[in-house]
mmCIF file of C-alpha atoms in Angstrom:
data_model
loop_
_atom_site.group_PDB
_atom_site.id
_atom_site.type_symbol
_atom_site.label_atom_id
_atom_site.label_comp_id
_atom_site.label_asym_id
_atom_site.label_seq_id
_atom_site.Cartn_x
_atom_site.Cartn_y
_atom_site.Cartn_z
ATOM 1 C CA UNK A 1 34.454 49.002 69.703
ATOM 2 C CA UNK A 2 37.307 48.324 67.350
ATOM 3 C CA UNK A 3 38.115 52.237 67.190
ATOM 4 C CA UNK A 4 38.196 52.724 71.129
ATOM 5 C CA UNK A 5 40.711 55.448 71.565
ATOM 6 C CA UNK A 6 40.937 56.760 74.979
ATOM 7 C CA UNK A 7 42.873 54.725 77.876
ATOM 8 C CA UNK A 8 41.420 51.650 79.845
ATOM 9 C CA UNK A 9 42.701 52.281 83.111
ATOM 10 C CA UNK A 10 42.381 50.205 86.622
ATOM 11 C CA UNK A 11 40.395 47.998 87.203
ATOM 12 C CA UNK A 12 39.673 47.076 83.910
ATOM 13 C CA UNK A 13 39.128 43.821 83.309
ATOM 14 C CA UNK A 14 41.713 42.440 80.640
ATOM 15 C CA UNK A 15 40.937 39.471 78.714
ATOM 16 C CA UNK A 16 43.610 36.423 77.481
ATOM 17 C CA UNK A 17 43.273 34.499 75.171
ATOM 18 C CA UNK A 18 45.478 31.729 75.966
ATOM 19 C CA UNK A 19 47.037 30.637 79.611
ATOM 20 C CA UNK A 20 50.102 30.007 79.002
ATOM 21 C CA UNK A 21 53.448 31.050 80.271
ATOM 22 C CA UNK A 22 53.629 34.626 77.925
ATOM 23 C CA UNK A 23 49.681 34.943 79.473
ATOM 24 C CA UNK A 24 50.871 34.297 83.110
ATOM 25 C CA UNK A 25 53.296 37.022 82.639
ATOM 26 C CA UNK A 26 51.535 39.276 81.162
ATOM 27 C CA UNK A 27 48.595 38.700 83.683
ATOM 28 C CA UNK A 28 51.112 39.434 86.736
ATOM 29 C CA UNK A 29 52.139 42.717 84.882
ATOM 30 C CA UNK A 30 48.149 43.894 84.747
ATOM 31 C CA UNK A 31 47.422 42.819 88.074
ATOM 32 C CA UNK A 32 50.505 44.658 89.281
ATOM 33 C CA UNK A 33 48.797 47.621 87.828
ATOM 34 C CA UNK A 34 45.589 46.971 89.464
ATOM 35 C CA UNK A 35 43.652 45.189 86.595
ATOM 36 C CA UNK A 36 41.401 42.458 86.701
ATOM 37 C CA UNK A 37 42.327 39.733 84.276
ATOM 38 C CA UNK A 38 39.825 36.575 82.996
ATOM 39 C CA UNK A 39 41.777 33.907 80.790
ATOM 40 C CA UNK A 40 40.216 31.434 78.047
ATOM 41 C CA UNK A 41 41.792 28.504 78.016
ATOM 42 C CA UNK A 42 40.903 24.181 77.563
ATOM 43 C CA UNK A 43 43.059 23.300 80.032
ATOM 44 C CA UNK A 44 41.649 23.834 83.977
ATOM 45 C CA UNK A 45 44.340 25.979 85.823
ATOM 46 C CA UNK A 46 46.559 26.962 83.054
ATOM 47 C CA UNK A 47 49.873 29.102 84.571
ATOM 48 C CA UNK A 48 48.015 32.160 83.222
ATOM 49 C CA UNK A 49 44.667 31.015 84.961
ATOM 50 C CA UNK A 50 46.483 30.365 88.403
ATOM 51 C CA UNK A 51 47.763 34.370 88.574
ATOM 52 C CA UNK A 52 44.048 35.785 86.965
ATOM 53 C CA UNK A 53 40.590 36.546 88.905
ATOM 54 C CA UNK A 54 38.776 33.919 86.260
ATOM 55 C CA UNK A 55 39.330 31.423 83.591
ATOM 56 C CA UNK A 56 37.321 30.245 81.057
ATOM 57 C CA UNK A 57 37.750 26.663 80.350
ATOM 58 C CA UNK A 58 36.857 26.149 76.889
ATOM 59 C CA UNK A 59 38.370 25.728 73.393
ATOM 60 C CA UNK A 60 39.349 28.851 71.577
ATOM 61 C CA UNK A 61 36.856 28.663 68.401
ATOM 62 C CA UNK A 62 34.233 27.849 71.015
ATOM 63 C CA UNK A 63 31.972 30.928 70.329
ATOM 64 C CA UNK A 64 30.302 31.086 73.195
ATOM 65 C CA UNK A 65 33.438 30.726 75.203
ATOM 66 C CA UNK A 66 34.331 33.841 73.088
ATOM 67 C CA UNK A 67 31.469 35.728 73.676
ATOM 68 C CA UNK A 68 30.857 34.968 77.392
ATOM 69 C CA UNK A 69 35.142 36.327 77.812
ATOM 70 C CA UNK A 70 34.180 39.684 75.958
ATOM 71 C CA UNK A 71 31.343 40.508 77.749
ATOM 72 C CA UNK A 72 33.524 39.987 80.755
ATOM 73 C CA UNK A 73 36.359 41.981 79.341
ATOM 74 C CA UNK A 74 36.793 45.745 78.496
ATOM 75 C CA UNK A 75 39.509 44.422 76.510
ATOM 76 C CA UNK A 76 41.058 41.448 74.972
ATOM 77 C CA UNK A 77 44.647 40.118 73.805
ATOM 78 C CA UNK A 78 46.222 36.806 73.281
ATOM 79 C CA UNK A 79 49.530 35.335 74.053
ATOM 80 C CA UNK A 80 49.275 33.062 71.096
ATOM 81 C CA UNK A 81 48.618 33.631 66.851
ATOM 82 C CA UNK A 82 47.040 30.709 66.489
ATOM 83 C CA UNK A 83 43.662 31.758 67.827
ATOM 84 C CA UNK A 84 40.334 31.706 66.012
ATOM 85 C CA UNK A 85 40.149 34.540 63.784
ATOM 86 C CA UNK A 86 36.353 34.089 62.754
ATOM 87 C CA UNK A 87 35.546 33.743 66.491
ATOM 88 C CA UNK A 88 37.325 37.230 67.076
ATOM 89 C CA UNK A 89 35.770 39.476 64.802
ATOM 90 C CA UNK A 90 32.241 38.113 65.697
ATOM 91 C CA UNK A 91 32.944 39.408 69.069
ATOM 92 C CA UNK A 92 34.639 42.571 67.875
ATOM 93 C CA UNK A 93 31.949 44.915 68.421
ATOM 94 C CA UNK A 94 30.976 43.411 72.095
ATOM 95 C CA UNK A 95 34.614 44.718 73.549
ATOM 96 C CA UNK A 96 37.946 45.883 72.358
ATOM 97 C CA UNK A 97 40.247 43.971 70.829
ATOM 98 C CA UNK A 98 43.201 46.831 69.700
ATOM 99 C CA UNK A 99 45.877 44.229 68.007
ATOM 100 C CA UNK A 100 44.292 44.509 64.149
ATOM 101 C CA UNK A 101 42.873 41.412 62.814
ATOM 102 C CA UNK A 102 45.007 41.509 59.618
ATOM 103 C CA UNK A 103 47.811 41.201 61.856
ATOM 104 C CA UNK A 104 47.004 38.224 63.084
ATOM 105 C CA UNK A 105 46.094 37.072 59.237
ATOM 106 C CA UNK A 106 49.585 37.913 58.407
ATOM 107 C CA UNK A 107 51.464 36.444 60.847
ATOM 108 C CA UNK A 108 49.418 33.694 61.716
ATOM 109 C CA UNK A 109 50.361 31.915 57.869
ATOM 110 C CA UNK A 110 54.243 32.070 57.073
ATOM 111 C CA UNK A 111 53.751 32.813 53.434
ATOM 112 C CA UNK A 112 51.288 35.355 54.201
ATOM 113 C CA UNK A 113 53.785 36.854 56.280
ATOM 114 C CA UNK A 114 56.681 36.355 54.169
ATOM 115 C CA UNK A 115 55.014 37.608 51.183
ATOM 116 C CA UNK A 116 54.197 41.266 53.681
ATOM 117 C CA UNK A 117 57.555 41.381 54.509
ATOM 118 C CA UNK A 118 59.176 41.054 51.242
ATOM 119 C CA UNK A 119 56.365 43.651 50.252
ATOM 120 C CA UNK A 120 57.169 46.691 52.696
ATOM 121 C CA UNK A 121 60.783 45.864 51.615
ATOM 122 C CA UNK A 122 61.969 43.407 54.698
ATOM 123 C CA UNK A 123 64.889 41.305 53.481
ATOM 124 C CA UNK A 124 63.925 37.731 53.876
ATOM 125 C CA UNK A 125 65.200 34.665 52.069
ATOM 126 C CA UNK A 126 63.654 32.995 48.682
ATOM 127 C CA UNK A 127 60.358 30.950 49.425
ATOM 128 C CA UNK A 128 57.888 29.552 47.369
ATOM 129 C CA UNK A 129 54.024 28.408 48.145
ATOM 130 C CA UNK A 130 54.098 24.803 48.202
ATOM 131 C CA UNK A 131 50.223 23.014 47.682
ATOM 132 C CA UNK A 132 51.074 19.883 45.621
ATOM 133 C CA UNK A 133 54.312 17.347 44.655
ATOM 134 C CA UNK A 134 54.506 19.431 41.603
ATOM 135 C CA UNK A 135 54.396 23.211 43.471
ATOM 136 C CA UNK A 136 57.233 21.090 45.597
ATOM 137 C CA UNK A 137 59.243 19.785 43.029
ATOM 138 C CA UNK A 138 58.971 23.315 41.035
ATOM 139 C CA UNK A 139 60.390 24.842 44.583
ATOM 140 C CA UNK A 140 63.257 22.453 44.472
ATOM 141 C CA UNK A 141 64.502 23.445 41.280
ATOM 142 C CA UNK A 142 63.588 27.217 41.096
ATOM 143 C CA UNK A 143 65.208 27.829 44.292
ATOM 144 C CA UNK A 144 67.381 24.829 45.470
ATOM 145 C CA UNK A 145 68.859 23.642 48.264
ATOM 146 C CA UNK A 146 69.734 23.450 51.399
ATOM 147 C CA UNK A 147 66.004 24.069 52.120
ATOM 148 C CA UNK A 148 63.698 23.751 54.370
ATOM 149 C CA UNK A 149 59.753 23.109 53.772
ATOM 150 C CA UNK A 150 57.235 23.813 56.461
ATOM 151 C CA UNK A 151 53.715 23.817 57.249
ATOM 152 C CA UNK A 152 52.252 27.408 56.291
ATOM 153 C CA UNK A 153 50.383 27.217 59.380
ATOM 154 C CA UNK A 154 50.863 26.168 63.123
ATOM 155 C CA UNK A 155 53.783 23.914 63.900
ATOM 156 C CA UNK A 156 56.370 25.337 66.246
ATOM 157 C CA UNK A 157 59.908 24.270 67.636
ATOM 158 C CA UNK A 158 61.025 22.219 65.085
ATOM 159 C CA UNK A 159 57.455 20.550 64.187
ATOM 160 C CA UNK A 160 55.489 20.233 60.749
ATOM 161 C CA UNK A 161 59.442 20.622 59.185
ATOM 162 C CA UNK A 162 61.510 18.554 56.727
ATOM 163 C CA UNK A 163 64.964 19.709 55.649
ATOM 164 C CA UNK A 164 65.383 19.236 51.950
ATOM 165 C CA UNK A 165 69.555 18.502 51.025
ATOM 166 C CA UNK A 166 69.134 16.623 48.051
ATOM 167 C CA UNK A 167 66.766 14.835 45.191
ATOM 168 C CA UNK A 168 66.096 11.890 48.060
ATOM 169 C CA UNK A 169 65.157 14.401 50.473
ATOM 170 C CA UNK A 170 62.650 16.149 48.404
ATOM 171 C CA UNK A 171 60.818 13.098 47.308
ATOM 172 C CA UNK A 172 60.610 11.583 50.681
ATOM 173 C CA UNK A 173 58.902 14.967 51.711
ATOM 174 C CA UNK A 174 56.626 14.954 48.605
ATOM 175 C CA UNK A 175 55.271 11.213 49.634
ATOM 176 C CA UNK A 176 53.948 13.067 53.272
ATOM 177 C CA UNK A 177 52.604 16.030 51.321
ATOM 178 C CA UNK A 178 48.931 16.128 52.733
ATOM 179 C CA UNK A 179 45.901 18.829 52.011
ATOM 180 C CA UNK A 180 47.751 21.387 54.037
ATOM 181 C CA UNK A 181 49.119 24.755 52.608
ATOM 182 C CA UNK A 182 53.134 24.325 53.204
ATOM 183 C CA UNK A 183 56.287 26.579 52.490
ATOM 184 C CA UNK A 184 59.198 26.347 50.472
ATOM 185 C CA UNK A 185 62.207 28.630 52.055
ATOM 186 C CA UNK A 186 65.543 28.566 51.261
ATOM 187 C CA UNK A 187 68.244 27.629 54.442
ATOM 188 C CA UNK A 188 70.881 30.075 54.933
ATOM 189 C CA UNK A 189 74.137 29.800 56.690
ATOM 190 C CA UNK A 190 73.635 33.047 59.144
ATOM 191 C CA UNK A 191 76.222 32.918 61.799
ATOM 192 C CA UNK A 192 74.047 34.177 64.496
ATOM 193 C CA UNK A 193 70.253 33.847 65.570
ATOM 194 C CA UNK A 194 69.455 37.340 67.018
ATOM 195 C CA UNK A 195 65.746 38.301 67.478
ATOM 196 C CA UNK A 196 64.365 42.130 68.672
ATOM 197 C CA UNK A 197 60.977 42.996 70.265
ATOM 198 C CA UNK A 198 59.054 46.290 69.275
ATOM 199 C CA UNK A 199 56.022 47.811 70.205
ATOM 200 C CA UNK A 200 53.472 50.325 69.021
ATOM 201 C CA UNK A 201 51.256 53.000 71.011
ATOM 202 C CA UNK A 202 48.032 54.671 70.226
ATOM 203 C CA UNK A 203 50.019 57.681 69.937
ATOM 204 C CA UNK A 204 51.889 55.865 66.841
ATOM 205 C CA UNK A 205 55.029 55.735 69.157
ATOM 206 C CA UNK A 206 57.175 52.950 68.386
ATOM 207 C CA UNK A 207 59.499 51.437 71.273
ATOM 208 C CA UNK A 208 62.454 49.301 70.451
ATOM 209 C CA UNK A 209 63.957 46.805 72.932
ATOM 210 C CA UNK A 210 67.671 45.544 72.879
ATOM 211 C CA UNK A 211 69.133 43.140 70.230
ATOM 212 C CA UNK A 212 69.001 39.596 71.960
ATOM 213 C CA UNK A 213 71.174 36.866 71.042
ATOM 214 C CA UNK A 214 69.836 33.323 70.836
ATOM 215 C CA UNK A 215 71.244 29.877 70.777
ATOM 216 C CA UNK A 216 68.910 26.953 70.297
ATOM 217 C CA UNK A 217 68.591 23.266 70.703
ATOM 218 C CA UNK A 218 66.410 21.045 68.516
ATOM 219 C CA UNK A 219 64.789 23.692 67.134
ATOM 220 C CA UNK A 220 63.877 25.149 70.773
ATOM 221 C CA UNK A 221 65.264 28.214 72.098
ATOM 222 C CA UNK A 222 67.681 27.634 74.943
ATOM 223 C CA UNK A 223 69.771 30.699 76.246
ATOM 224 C CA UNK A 224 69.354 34.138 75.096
ATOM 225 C CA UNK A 225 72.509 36.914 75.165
ATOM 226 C CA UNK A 226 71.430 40.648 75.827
ATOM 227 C CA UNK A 227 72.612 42.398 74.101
ATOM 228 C CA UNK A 228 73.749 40.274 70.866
ATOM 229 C CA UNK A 229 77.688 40.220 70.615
ATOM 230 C CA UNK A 230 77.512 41.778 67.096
ATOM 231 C CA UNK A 231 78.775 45.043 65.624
ATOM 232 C CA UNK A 232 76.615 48.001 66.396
ATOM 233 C CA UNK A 233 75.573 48.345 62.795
ATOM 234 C CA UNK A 234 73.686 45.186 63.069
ATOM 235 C CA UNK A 235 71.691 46.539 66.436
ATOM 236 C CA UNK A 236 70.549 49.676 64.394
ATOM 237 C CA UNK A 237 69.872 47.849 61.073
ATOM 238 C CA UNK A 238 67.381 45.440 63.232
ATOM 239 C CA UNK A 239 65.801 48.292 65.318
ATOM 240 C CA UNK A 240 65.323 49.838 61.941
ATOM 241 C CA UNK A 241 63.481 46.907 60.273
ATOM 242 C CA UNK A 242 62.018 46.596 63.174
ATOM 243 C CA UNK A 243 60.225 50.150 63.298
ATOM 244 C CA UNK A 244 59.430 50.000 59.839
ATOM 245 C CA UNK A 245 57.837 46.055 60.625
ATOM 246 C CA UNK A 246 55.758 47.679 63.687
ATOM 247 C CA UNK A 247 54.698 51.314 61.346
ATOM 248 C CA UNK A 248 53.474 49.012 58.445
ATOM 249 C CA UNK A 249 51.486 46.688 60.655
ATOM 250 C CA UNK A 250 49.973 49.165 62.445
ATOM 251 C CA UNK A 251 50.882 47.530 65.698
ATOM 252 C CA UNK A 252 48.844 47.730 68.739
ATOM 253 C CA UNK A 253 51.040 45.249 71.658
ATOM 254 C CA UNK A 254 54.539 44.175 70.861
ATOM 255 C CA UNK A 255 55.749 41.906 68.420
ATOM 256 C CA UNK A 256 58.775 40.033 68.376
ATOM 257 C CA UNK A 257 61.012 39.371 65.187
ATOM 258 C CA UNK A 258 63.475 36.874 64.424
ATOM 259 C CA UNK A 259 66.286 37.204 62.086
ATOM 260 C CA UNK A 260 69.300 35.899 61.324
ATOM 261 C CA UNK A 261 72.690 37.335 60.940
ATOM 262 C CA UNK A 262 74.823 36.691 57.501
ATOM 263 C CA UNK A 263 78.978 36.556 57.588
ATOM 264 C CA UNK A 264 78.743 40.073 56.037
ATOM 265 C CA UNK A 265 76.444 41.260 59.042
ATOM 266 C CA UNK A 266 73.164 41.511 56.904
ATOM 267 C CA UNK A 267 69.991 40.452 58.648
ATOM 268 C CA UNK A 268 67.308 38.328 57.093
ATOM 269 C CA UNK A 269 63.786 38.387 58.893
ATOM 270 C CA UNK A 270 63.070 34.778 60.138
ATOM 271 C CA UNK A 271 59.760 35.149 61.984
ATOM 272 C CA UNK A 272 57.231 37.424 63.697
ATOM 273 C CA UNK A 273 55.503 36.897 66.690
ATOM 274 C CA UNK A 274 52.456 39.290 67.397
ATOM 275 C CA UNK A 275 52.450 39.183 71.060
ATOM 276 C CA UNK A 276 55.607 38.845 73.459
ATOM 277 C CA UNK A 277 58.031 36.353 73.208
ATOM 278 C CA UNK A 278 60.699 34.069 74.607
ATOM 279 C CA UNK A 279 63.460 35.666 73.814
ATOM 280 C CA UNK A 280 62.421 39.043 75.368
ATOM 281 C CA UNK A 281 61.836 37.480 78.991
ATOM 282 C CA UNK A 282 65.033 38.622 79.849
ATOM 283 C CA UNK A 283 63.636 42.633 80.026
ATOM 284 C CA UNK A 284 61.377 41.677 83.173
ATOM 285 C CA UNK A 285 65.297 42.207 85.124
ATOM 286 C CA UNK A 286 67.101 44.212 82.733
ATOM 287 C CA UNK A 287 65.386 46.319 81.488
ATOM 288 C CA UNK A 288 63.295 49.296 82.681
ATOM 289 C CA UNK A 289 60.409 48.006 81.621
ATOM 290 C CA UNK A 290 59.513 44.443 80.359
ATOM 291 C CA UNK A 291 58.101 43.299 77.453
ATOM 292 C CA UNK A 292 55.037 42.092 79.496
ATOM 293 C CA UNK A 293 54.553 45.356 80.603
ATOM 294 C CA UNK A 294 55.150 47.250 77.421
ATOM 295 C CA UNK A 295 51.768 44.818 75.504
ATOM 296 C CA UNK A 296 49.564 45.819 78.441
ATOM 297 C CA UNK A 297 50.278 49.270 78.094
ATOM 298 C CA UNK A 298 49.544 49.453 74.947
ATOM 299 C CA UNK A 299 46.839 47.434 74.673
ATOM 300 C CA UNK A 300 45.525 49.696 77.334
ATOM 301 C CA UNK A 301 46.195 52.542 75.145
ATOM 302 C CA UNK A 302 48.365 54.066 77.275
ATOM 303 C CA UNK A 303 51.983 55.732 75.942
ATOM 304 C CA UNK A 304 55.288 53.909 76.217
ATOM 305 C CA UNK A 305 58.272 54.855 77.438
ATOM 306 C CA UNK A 306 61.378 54.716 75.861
ATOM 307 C CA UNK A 307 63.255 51.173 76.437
ATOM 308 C CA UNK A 308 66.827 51.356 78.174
ATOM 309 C CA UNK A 309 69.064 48.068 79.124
ATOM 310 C CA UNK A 310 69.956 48.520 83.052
ATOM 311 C CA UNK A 311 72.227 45.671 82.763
ATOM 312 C CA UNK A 312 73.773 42.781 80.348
ATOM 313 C CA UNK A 313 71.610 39.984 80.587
ATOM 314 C CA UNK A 314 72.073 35.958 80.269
ATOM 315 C CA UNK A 315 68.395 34.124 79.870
ATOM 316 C CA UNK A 316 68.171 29.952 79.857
ATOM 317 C CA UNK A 317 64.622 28.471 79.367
ATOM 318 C CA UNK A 318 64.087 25.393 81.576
ATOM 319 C CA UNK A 319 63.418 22.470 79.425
ATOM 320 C CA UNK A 320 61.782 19.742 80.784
ATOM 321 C CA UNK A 321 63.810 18.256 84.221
ATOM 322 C CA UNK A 322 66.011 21.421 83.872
ATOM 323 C CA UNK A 323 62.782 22.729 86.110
ATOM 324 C CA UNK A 324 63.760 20.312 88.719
ATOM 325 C CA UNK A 325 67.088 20.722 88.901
ATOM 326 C CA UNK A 326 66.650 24.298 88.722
ATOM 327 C CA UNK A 327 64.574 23.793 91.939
ATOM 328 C CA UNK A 328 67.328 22.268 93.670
ATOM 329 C CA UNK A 329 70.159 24.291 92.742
ATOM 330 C CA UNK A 330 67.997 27.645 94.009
ATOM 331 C CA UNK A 331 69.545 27.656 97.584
ATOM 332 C CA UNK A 332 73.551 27.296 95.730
ATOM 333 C CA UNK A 333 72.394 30.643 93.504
ATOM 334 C CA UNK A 334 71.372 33.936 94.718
ATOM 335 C CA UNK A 335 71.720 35.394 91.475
ATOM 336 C CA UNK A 336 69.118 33.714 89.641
ATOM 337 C CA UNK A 337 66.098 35.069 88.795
ATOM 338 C CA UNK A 338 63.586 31.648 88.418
ATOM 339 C CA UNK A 339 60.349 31.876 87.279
ATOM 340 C CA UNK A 340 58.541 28.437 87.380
ATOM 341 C CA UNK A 341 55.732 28.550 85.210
ATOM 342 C CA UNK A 342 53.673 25.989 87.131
ATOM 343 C CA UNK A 343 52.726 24.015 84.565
ATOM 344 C CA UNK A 344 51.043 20.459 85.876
ATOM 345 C CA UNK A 345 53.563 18.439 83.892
ATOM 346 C CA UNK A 346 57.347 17.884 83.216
ATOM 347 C CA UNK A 347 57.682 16.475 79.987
ATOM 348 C CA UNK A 348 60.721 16.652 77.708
ATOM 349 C CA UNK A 349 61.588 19.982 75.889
ATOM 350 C CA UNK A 350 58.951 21.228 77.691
ATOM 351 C CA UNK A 351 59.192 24.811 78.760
ATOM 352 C CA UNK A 352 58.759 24.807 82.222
ATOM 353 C CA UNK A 353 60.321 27.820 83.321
ATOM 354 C CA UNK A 354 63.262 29.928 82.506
ATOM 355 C CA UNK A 355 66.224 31.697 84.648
ATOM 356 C CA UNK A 356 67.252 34.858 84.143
ATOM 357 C CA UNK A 357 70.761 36.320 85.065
ATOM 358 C CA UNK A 358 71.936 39.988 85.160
ATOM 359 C CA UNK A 359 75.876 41.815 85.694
ATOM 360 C CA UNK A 360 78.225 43.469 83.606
ATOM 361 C CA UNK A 361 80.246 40.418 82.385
ATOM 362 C CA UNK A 362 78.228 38.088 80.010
ATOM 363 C CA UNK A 363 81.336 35.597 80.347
ATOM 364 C CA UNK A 364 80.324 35.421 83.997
ATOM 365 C CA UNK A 365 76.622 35.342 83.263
ATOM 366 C CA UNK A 366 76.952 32.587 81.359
ATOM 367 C CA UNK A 367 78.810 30.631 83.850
ATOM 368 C CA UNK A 368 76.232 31.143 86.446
ATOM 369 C CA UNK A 369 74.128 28.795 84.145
ATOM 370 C CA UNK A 370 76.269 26.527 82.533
ATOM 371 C CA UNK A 371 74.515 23.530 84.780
ATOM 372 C CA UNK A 372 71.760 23.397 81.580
ATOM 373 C CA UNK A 373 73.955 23.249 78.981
#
């Protein structure tokens, strides 16, 4: 069913892979609509599996799991890239599954992805493939330092990283080198973080959401600045790479992409995300339509509207106790928008929830949540 073209329309059952926070919200968007949603997932009432009609509890390259969720499904996403890819195209021909396989191959491995972008003509930074002490110390000298060397694959706020400065740096990293595939990039000094969500219709249509601004913590995203506080010739430059990203892929969803921002206002793509992403939560209030909203739609292969900004917005993820104090700050703030993710645990730097703010004066946005700086 991989060429389904016409729309899935209520009550068709949608199908997550992944319960999460991202598959929460984009569960409450499709039963909004008047879907049905089933969720695979290892852990028992997952945030997305408390909001959908039935989860799965299994892990994802359990095949059966897999099969048993697409018979159940008309159609199938994931909030996640890490899924099983081998698992997914055995079950391709039992239901739909409209986000491409080779996207998930390319942006599921960052030199895979790195090596697309530079290909369609994406500025990114130098990187090399890094597979042995010698790829590694050929890396260090080819392309320097400050650097950064990660795992090609999985890892995520600030894990599976070492930061290579100097000679002492690189050799410590080379005596943890294991069998995994691991890249090589070179650090840049961007002044800015700034990150853009797209998405693609089965009418070709491609739908560009604001420039967001983001400030992070240890590697974690923290509060997010709609739109960026950068010239406008930055905000067209990154919708631009942006369409071009989303027309190359062949995008089916939304996709979010990270950059940063150089002195001279260049961008340089950081990341891609194939499904929505943290720094877009702030559209669910500002925007007329969310992000959440805009990956069902087109999943469901049903147009998208053009995206307009109703207001300036201020986003802050909850990390950890932020949730709880969050909780009891609610009654002093009638502004906030708080979503609590219900997530069974509070550990630190856990995302737990976020808070979203909207007005016309991003000064006075972010005052309304400077308790979690």
């Amino acid at each position: 069913m991989s060429n389904y073209n016409q729309p899935i329309l209520p009550p068709a059952t949608i199908g997550i892979l992944g319960g999460g926070q991202l598959g929460q919200m984009m569960a409450l968007v499709a039963k909004e609509m008047g879907y049905k949603v089933g969720v695979l997932d290892p852990t028992e009432d997952a945030p997305a599996a408390q909001v959908a009609d039935f989860q799965i509890v299994a892990d994802y390259d359990d095949l059966d799991a897999m099969k048993e969720l697409a018979q159940k499904s008309d159609v199938i996403t994931y909030e996640f890239e890490n899924v099983d890819q081998d698992a997914m195209q055995q079950v391709n021909d039992m239901t739909y599954i409209p986000q491409p396989i080779s996207e998930l191959t390319i942006t599921s491995n960052r030199i895979t992805e790195k090596s697309f972008l530079k290909e369609i003509g994406a500025p990114v930074t130098e990187f090399a493939e890094v597979n042995s002490q010698a790829d590694l110390m050929n890396a260090y000298r080819t392309i320097g330092t400050p650097a950064i060397l990660k795992t090609a694959e999985g890892g995520y706020d600030g894990h599976g990283q070492f930061d290579i400065n100097n000679e002492a740096d690189m050799n410590s990293a080379a005596n943890q080198l294991n069998s995994v595939q691991w890249i090589y990039e070179r650090k840049q000094s961007f002044v800015k973080e700034v990150s853009i969500m797209v998405g693609r219709d089965i009418t070709g249509k491609v739908t560009v959401f604001p420039l967001s601004e983001n400030i992070h913590k240890n590697h974690i995203l923290h509060t997010s600045i709609i739109p960026a506080r950068t010239d406008g010739s930055v905000h067209t430059n990154a919708k631009d790479i942006a369409t071009k990203i989303a027309q190359e892929l062949d995008l089916m969803g939304v996709l979010g992409i990270e950059f940063f921002q150089m002195a001279d206002g260049k961008l340089l793509v950081n990341e891609l995300a194939p499904r929505p992403h943290n720094s877009g939560h702030y559209s669910i209030e500002a925007c007329n339509i969310s992000q959440f909203k805009a990956h069902i739609l087109s999943i469901c292969n049903l147009k998208l509207p053009e995206v307009s900004l109703i207001n300036p917005a201020v986003m802050v993820n909850l990390l950890g106790d932020d949730l709880t104090t969050g909780r009891q700050e609610l009654f002093n703030h009638p502004n906030w928008n708080f979503h609590d993710y219900g997530k069974a645990a509070i550990k630190p730097q856990r995302k737990m929830g976020h808070i979203t703010v909207v007005g016309s004066d991003i000064d006075q946005l972010l005052d309304e949540v400077n308790l979690f700086k």
